[in-house]
Coordinates of C-alpha atoms in Angstrom, one line a residue:
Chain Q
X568 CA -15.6 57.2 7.5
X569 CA -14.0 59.0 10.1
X570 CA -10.8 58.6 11.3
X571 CA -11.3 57.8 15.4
X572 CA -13.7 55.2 14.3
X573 CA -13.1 52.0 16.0
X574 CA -12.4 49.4 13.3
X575 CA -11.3 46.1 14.6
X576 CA -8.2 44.6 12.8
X577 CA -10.0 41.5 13.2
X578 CA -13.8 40.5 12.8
X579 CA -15.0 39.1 15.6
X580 CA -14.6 34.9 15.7
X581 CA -16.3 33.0 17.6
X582 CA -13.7 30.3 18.1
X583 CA -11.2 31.8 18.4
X584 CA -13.4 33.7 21.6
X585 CA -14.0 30.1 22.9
X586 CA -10.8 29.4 23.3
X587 CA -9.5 32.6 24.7
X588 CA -12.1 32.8 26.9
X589 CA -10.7 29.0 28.2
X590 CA -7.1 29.6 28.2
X591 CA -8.0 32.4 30.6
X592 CA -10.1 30.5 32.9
X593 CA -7.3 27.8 32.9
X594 CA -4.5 30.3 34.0
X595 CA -7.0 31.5 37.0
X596 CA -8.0 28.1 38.2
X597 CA -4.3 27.6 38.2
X598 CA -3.4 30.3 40.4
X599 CA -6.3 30.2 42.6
X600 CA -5.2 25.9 43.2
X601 CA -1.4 27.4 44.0
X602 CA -2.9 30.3 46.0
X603 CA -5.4 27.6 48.1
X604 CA -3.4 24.3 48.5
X605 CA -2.8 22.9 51.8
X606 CA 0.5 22.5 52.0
X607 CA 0.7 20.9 55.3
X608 CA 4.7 21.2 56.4
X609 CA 6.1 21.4 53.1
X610 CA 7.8 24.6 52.3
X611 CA 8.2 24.3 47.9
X612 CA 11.8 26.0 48.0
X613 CA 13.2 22.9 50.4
X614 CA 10.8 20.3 48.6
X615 CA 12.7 21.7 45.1
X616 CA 16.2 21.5 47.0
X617 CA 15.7 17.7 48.4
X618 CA 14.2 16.5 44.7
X619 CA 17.3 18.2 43.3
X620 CA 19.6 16.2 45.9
X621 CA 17.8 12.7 45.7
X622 CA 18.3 13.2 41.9
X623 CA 21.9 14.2 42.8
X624 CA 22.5 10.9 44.8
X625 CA 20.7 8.7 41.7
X626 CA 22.6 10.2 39.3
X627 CA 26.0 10.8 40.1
X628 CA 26.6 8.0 42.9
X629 CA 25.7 4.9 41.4
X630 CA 26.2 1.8 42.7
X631 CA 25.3 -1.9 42.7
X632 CA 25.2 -3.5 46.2
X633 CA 22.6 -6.4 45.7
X634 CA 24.4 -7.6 42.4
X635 CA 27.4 -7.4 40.5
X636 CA 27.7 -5.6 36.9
X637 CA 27.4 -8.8 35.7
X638 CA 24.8 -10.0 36.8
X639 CA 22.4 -6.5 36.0
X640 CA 24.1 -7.3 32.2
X641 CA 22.6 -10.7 32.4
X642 CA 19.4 -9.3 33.5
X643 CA 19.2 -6.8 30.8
X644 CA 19.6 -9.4 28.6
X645 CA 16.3 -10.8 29.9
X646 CA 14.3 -7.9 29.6
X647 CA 15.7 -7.7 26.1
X648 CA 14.7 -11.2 25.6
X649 CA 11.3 -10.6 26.6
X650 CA 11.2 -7.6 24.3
X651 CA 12.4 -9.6 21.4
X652 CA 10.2 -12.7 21.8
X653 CA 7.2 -10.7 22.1
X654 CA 8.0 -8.5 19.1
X655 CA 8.7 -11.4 17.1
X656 CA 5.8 -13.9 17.9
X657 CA 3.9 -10.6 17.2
X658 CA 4.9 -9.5 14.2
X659 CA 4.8 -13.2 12.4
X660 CA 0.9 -13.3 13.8
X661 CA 0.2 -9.1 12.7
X662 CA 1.6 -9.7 9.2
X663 CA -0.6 -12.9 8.6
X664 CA -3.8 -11.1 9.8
X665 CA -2.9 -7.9 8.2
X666 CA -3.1 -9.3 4.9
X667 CA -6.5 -10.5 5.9
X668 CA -7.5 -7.0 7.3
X669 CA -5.8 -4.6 4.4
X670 CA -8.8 -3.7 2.4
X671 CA -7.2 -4.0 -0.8
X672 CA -6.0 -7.8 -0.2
X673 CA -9.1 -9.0 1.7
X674 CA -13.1 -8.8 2.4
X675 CA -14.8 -6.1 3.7
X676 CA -16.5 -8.3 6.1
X677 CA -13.0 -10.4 7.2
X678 CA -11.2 -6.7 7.5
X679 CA -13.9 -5.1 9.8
X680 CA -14.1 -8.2 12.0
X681 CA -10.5 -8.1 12.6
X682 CA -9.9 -4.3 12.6
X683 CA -13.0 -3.9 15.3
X684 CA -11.3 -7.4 18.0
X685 CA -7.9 -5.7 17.2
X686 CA -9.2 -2.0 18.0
X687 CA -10.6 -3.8 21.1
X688 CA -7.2 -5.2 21.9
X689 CA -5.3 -2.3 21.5
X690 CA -7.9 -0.1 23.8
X691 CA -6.7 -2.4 26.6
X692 CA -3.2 -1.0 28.1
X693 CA -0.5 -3.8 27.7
X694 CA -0.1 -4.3 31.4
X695 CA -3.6 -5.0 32.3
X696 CA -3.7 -7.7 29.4
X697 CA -1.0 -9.4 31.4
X698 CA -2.5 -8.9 35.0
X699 CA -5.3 -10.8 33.0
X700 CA -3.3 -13.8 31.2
X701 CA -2.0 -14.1 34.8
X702 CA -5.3 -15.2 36.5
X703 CA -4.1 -18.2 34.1
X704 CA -0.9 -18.5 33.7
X705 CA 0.0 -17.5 37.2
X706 CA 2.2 -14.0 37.8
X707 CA 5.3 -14.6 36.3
X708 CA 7.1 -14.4 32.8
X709 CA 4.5 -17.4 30.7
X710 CA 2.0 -14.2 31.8
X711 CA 4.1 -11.5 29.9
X712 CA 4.9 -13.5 27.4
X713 CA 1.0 -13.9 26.1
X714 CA 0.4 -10.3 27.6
X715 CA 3.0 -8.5 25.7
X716 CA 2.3 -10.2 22.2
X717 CA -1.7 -10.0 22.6
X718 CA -1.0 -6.1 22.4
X719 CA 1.8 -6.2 20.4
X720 CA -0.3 -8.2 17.7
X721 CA -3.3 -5.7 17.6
X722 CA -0.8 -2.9 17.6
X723 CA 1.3 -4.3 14.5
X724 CA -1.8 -5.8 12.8
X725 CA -2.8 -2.0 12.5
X726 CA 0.7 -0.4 11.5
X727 CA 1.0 -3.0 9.0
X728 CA -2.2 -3.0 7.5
X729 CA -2.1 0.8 6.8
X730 CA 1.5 0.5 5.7
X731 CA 0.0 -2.6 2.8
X732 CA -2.9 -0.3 1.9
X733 CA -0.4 2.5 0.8
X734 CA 0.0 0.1 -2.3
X735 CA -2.0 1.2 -5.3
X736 CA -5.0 -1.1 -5.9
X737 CA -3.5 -0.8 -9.8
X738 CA -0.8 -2.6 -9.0
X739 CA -2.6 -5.8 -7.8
X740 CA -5.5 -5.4 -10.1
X741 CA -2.7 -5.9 -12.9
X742 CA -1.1 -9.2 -11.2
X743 CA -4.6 -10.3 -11.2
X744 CA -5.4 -9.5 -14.6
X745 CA -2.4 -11.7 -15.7
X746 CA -3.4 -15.3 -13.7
X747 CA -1.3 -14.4 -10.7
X748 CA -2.7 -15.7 -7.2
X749 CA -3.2 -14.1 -4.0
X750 CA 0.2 -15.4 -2.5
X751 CA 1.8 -14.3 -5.6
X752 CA 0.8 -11.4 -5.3
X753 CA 1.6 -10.6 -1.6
X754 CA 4.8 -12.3 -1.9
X755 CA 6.0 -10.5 -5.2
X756 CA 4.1 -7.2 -5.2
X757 CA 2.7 -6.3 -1.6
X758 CA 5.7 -6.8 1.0
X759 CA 8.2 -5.9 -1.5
X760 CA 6.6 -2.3 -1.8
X761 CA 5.7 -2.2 2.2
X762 CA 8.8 -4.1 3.6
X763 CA 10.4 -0.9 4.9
X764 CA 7.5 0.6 6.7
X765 CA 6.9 -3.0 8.0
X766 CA 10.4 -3.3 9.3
X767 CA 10.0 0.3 10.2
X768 CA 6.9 0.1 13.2
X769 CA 8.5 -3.4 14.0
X770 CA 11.2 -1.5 15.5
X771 CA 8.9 1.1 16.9
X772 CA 7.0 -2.0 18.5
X773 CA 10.6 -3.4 19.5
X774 CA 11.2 -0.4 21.7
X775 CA 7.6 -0.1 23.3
X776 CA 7.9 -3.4 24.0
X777 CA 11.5 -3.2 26.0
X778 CA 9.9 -0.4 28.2
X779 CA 7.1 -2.5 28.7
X780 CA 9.4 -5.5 29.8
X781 CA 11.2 -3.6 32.4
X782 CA 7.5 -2.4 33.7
X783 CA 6.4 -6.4 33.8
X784 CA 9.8 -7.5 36.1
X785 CA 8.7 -4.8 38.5
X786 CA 4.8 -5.3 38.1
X787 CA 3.9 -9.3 37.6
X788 CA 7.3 -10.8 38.5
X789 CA 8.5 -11.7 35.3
X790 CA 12.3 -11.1 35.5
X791 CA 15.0 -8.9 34.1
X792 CA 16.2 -5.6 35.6
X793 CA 12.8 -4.7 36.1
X794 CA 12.8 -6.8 38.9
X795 CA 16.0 -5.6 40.4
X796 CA 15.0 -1.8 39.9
X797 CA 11.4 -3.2 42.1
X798 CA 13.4 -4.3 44.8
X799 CA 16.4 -2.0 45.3
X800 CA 13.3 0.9 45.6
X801 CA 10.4 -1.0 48.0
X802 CA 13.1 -3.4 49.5
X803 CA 16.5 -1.6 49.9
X804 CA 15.0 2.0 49.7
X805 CA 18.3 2.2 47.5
X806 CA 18.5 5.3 45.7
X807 CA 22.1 4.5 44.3
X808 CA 21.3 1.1 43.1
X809 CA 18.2 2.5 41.2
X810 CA 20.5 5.0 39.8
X811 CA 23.0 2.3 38.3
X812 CA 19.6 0.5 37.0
X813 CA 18.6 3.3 35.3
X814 CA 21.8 3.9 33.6
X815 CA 22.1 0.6 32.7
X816 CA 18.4 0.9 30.9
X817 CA 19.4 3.9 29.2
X818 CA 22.4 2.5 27.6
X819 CA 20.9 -0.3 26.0
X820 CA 17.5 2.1 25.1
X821 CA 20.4 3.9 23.2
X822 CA 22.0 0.6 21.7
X823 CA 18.6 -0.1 20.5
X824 CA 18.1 3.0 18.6
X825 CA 21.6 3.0 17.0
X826 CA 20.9 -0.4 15.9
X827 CA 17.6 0.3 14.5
X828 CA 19.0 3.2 12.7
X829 CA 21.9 1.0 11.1
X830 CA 19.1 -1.3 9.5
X831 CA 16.9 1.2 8.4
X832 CA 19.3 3.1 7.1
X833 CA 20.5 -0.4 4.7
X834 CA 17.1 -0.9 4.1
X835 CA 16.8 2.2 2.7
X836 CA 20.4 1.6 0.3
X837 CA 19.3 -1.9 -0.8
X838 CA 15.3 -1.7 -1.1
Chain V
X486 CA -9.8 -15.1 -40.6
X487 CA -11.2 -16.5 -37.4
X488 CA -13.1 -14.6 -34.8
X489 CA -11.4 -14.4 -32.1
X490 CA -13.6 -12.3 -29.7
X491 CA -17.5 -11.6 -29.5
X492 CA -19.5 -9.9 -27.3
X493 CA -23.1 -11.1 -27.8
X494 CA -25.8 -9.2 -25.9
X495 CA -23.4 -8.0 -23.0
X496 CA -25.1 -5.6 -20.2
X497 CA -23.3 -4.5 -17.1
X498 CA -25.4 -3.0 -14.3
X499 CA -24.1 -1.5 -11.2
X500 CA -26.6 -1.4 -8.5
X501 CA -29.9 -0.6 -9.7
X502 CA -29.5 2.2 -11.3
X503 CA -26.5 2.6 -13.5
X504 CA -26.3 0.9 -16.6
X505 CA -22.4 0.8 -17.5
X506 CA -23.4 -1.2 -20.6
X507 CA -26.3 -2.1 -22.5
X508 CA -26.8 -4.9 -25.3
X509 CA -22.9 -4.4 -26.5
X510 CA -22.3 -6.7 -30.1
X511 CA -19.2 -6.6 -31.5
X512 CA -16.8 -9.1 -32.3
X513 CA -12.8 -8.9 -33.5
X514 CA -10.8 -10.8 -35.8
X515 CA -7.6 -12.9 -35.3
X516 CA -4.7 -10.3 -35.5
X517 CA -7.1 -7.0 -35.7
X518 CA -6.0 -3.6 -34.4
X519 CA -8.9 -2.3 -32.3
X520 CA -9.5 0.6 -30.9
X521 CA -12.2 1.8 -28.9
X522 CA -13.5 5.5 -28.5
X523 CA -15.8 7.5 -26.8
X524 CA -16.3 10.3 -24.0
X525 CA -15.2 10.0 -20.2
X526 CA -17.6 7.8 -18.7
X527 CA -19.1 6.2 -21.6
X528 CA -18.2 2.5 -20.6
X529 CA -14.9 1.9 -22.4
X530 CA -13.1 0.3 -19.3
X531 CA -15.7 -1.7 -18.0
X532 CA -16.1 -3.0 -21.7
X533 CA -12.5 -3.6 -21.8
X534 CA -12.0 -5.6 -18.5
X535 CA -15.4 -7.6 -19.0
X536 CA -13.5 -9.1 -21.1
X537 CA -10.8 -10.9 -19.1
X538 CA -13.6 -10.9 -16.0
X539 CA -11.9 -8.2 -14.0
X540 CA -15.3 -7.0 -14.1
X541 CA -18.5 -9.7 -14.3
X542 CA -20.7 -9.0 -17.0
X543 CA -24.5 -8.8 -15.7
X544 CA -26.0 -10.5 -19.1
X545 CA -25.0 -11.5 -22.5
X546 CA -22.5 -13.9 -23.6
X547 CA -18.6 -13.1 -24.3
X548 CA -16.5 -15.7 -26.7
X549 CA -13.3 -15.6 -26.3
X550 CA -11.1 -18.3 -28.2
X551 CA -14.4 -20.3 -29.1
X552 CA -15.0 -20.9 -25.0
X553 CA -17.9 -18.5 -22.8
X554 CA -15.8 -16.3 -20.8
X555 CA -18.8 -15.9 -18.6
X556 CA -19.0 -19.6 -17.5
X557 CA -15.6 -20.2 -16.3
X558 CA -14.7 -21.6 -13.2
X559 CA -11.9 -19.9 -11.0
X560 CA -9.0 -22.3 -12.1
X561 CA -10.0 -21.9 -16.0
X562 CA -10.5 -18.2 -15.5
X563 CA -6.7 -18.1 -14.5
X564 CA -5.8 -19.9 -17.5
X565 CA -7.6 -17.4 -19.5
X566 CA -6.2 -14.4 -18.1
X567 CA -2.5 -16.2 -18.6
X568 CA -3.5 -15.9 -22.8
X569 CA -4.5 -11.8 -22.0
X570 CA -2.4 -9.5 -21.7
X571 CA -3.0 -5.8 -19.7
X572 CA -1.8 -2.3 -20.0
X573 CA -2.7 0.6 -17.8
X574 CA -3.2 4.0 -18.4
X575 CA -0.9 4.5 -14.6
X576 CA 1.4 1.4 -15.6
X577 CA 0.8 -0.1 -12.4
X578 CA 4.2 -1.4 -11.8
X579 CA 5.5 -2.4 -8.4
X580 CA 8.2 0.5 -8.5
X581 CA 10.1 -0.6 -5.5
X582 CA 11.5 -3.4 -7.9
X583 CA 13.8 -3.7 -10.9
X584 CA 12.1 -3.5 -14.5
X585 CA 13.3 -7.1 -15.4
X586 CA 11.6 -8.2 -12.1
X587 CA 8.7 -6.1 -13.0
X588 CA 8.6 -8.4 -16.5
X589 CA 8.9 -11.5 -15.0
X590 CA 5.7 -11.0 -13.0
X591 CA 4.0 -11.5 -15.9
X592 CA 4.8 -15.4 -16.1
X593 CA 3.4 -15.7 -12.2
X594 CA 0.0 -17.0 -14.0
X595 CA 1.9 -19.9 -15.3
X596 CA 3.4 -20.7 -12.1
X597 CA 2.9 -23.0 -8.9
X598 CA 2.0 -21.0 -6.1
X599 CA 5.3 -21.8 -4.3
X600 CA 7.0 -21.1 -7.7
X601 CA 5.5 -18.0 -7.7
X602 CA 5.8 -16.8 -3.8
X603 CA 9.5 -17.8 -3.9
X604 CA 10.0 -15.9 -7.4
X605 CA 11.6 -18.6 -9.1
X606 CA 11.6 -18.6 -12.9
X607 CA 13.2 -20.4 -15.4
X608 CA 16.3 -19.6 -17.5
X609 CA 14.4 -19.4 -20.3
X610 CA 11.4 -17.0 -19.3
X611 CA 14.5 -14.3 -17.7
X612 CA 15.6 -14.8 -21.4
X613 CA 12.5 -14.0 -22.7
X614 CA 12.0 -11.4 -20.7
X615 CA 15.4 -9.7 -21.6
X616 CA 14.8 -10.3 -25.2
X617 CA 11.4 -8.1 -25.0
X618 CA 13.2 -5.9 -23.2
X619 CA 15.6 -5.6 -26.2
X620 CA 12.8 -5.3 -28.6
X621 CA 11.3 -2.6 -26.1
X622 CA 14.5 -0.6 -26.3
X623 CA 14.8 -0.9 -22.5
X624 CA 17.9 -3.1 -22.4
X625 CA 20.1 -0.4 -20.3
X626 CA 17.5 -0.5 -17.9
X627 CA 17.1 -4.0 -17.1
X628 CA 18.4 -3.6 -13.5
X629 CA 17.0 -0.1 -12.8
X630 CA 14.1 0.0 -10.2
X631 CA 11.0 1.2 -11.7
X632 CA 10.5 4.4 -9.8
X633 CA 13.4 5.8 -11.4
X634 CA 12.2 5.4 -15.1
X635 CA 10.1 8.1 -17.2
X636 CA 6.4 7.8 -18.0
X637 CA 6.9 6.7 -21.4
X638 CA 9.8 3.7 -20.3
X639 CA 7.5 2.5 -17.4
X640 CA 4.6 1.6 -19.9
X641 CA 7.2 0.1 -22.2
X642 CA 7.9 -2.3 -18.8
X643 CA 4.1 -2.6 -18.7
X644 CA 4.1 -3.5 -22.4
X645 CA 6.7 -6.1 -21.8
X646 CA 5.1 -7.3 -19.1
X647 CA 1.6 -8.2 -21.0
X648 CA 4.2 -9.7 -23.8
X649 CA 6.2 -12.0 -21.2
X650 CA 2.9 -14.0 -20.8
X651 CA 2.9 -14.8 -24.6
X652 CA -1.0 -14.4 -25.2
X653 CA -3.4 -14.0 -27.9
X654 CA -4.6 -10.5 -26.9
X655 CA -3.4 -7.5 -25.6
X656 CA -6.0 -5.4 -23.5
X657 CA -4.6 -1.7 -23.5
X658 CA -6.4 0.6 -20.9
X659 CA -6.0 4.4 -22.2
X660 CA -2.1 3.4 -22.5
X661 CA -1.4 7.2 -23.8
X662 CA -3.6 9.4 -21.3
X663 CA -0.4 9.8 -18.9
X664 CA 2.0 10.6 -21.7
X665 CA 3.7 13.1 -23.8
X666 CA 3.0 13.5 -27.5
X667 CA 6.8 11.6 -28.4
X668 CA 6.1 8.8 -25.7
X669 CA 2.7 8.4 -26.7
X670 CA 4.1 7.5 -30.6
X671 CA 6.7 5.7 -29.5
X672 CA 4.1 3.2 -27.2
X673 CA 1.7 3.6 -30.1
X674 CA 4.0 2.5 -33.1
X675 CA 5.2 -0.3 -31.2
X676 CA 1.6 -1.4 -30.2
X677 CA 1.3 -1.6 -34.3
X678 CA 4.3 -3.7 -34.2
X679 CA 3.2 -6.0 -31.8
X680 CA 0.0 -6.5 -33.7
X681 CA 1.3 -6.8 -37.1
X682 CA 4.8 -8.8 -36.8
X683 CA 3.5 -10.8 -33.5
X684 CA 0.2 -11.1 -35.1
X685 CA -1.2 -10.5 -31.5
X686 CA -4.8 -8.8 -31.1
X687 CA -5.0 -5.7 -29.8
X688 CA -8.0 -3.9 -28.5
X689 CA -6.9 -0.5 -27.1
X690 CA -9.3 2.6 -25.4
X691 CA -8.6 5.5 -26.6
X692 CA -9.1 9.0 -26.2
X693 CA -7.4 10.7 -28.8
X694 CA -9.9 10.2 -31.9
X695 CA -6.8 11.1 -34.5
X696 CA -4.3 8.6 -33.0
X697 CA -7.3 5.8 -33.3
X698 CA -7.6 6.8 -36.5
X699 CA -3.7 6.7 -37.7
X700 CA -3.3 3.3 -35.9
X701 CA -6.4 1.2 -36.2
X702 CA -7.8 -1.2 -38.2
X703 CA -10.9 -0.5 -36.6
X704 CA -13.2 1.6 -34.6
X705 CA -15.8 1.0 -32.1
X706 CA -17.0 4.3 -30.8
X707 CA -19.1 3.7 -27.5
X708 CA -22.0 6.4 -26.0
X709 CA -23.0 5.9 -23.0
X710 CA -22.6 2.0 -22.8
X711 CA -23.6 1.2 -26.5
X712 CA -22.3 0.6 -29.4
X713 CA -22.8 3.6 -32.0
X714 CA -19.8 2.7 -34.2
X715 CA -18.3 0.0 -35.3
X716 CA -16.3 -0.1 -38.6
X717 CA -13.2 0.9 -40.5
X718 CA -11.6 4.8 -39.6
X719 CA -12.3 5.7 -43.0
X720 CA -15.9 5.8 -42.3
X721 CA -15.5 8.1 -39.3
X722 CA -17.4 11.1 -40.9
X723 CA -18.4 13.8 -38.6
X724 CA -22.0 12.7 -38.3
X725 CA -20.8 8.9 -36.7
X726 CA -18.5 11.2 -34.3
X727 CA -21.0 13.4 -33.7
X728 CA -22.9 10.6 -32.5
X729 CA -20.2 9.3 -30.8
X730 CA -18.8 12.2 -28.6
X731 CA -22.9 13.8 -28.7
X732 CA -23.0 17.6 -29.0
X733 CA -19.7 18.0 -27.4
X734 CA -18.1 17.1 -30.7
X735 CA -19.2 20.3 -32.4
X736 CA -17.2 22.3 -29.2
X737 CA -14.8 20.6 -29.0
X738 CA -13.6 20.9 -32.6
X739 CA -14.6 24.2 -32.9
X740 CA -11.7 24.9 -30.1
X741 CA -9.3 22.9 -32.1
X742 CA -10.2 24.9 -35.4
X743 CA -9.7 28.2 -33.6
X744 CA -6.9 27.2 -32.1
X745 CA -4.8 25.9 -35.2
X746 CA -6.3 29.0 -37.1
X747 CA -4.6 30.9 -33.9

């Protein structure tokens, strides 16, 4: 062969083609959309500089004028409340249907009737379920309440499942073999070998469901700071206040973590 | 002595095609050390766990303590399986617990459902769970959780386990596959023990035709769901394991042979 003969270093791949070939259309739609906008009056280096300065003023100049520190404390505690009481009544109702939908533990039939309603549930965004409880319940916090812990149910009933299926079907086929019953058998050998990653996507669920409180005070009126940050925007137009709010949030989002941390990490020591 | 298990007739069909067993007759004796042998696939498990209905039976009739093991209704197949004890070739322990918890599950089948989801046992059955796990040689690891034990201590927690339930007959599921040569006589001598000073039954599958041979008191060699042999080790000649194991046999002992000659 001679020596100027093209050899590729590469054969030629189809997929990897494809996907060139995409990326490259992607960066030339880009620039041809930046090239062709109408930007009406707005010059980008100013729009940069007043985003920049409204961030400043949220940031850095906190205040709260409609409420004392107190009172957004107390109002935290709300949202937290809401996150709590819809993580807990959802959890209970997930672990009772999860032992019904684990395949190991249950029917094929029972598991793929719950798996497909839960699926179903879970395909349905959190805040619409509560826009829809609402058309009964009224907007307000009843509305959350049912909202929050349909999802949360189909979401745990799903983490917990998977985490109980982890067990080895060995394991119950020898409790089985020696006379023990099916609560004997969840109680002694199923939750004690899932109990961490149970507790483990509660907490995951916990948080989720905190964000999603602060989104329900703003969205169907059900309390908390969510409320407060909903009116200090589109009643006050003020930026400060929303700037203490979102401090205030991010403290206890941090809280949360450290404490869920602290009782995995004992979980982990003890189980 | 008195028979105390018998397989008349017994036939296990999966779908309509496989045949896992066909027409299996054998019965074992009061205080007999069984073992059973054959190739992979050749029926051994299902034959062994027809007998405590972990698998149903298609046909045929299985006696077990004088009463059909085939007719029982769900409480009295409960009771049954209380009286028969299991051991898995993968243990099957629930390794997130301790072993003495691990022991005490065995006495669950005795046990009120409440009794039983609460883990509440009695003085007496943690005793007599400590005192197998004495016999066992396990006593320093009473408190240890499971997943930090070797192969061969995790099956004696599985043998302790079968024992806690005080039955008549011990089921042993290829107990050896998963271990090394030292484990595997340990668990095998004291499978002997249990058989000869508890005077429990013990019907074990095996693969290893030399350690059926050293241990038992007989032999059932299964092919392809029947019964091909069924009699003392002694008789074992190369012909009966020839007909056991099919032309494999001849390989596989011609490996061995070269390999010892090696």
């Amino acid at each position: 062969m001679h020596a100027n003969t093209n050899i590729p270093a590469k054969p030629f791949n189809k997929s990897s083609f494809v996907i060139r070939m995409t990326l490259l259309m992607l960066v030339a739609l880009t620039l041809f959309g930046l090239l062709t906008f109408d930007y009406k009056d707005l010059v980008l280096s100013e729009a940069i500089r007043k985003t920049g300065d409204t961030l400043g003023t949220m940031l850095i100049e906190p205040h709260a004028k409609h409420f004392t520190f107190g009172e957004a404390l107390g109002q935290v505690t709300i949202t937290i409340g809401l996150a709590f009481l819809t993580t807990l009544f959802g959890a209970v109702i997930a672990l009772f249907l999860a032992l019904l939908t684990a395949r190991n533990l249950s029917r094929p039939a029972v598991s793929l009737a719950i798996k497909s309603v839960v699926a179903f549930i879970r395909a349905v965004p959190t805040v619409l379920w509560v826009l829809i409880f609402a058309v009964a319940a009224g907007l307000g916090s009843v509305a959350a309440v049912i909202g929050m812990t349909f999802h949360s149910i189909s979401y745990l009933v799903k983490a917990y499942s998977e985490s109980i299926e982890e067990l080895e079907d060995g394991v119950i086929e020898a409790l089985r073999a020696s006379g023990a019953g099916w609560w004997q058998i969840v109680f002694q050998a199923v939750l004690p070998s899932s109990i961490s990653y149970i507790i483990s996507w509660t907490f995951v669920r916990f948080e989720i469901n905190f964000a999603v409180a602060v989104a329900m005070g703003a969205a169907a009126g059900a309390g908390g700071i969510g409320f407060d940050m909903f009116m200090a925007s589109n009643f006050y137009f003020d930026i400060r206040e929303i700037g203490f709010i979102t401090y205030m949030i991010l403290a206890f989002a941090i809280l949360l973590e450290l404490l869920a941390r602290w009782i995995k990490r004992k979980l982990a020591v003890n189980a | 002595m008195r028979t105390l298990l018998e397989f008349k007739h017994v036939s296990k069909q999966y779908g309509s095609e496989t045949r896992a067993l066909s027409d299996v007759n054998f019965a074992v004796k009061e205080g007999e050390f069984v073992s059973i042998i054959g190739p992979s696939g050749a029926g051994k498990s299902t034959l062994l766990r027809c007998i405590n209905r972990m698998i149903d039976a298609s046909s045929g009739e299985i006696v077990f303590d004088n009463a059909s093991v085939l007719a029982l209704n769900k409480n009295e197949l409960k009771k049954l399986r209380t009286r028969i004890g299991m051991i898995f070739q993968h243990y099957n322990l629930v390794n997130r617990l301790s072993v003495i918890e691990n022991v005490l599950h065995g006495r669950l089948g005795y046990k009120s459902t409440l009794a039983g989801v609460l883990g509440l046992y009695t003085k007496e059955e943690k005793a007599q769970a400590y005192r197998l796990l004495q016999v066992l040689g396990l006593q320093e690891q009473v408190y240890k959780r499971c997943d930090q034990l070797s192969g061969g201590q995790k099956q004696r927690v599985g043998i302790a386990r079968a024992l806690v339930q005080d039955p008549k007959m011990l089921l042993c599921d290829e107990p050896i596959a998963s271990l090394d040569p030292n484990s595997s006589k340990v668990i095998m001598e004291h499978l002997r023990d249990i058989c000869s000073k508890m005077g429990i039954t013990v019907v074990v599958n095996l693969h290893q035709v030399d350690v059926a041979m050293n241990y038992s008191d007989r032999i059932v060699g299964v092919n392809k769901g029947t019964v091909v042999y069924d009699g003392p080790p002694a008789g074992l000649t190369k012909e009966k394991l020839r007909a056991i194991y099919g032309a494999d046999y001849d390989k596989l002992t011609e490996e061995e042979g070269g390999r010892h000659v090696g």
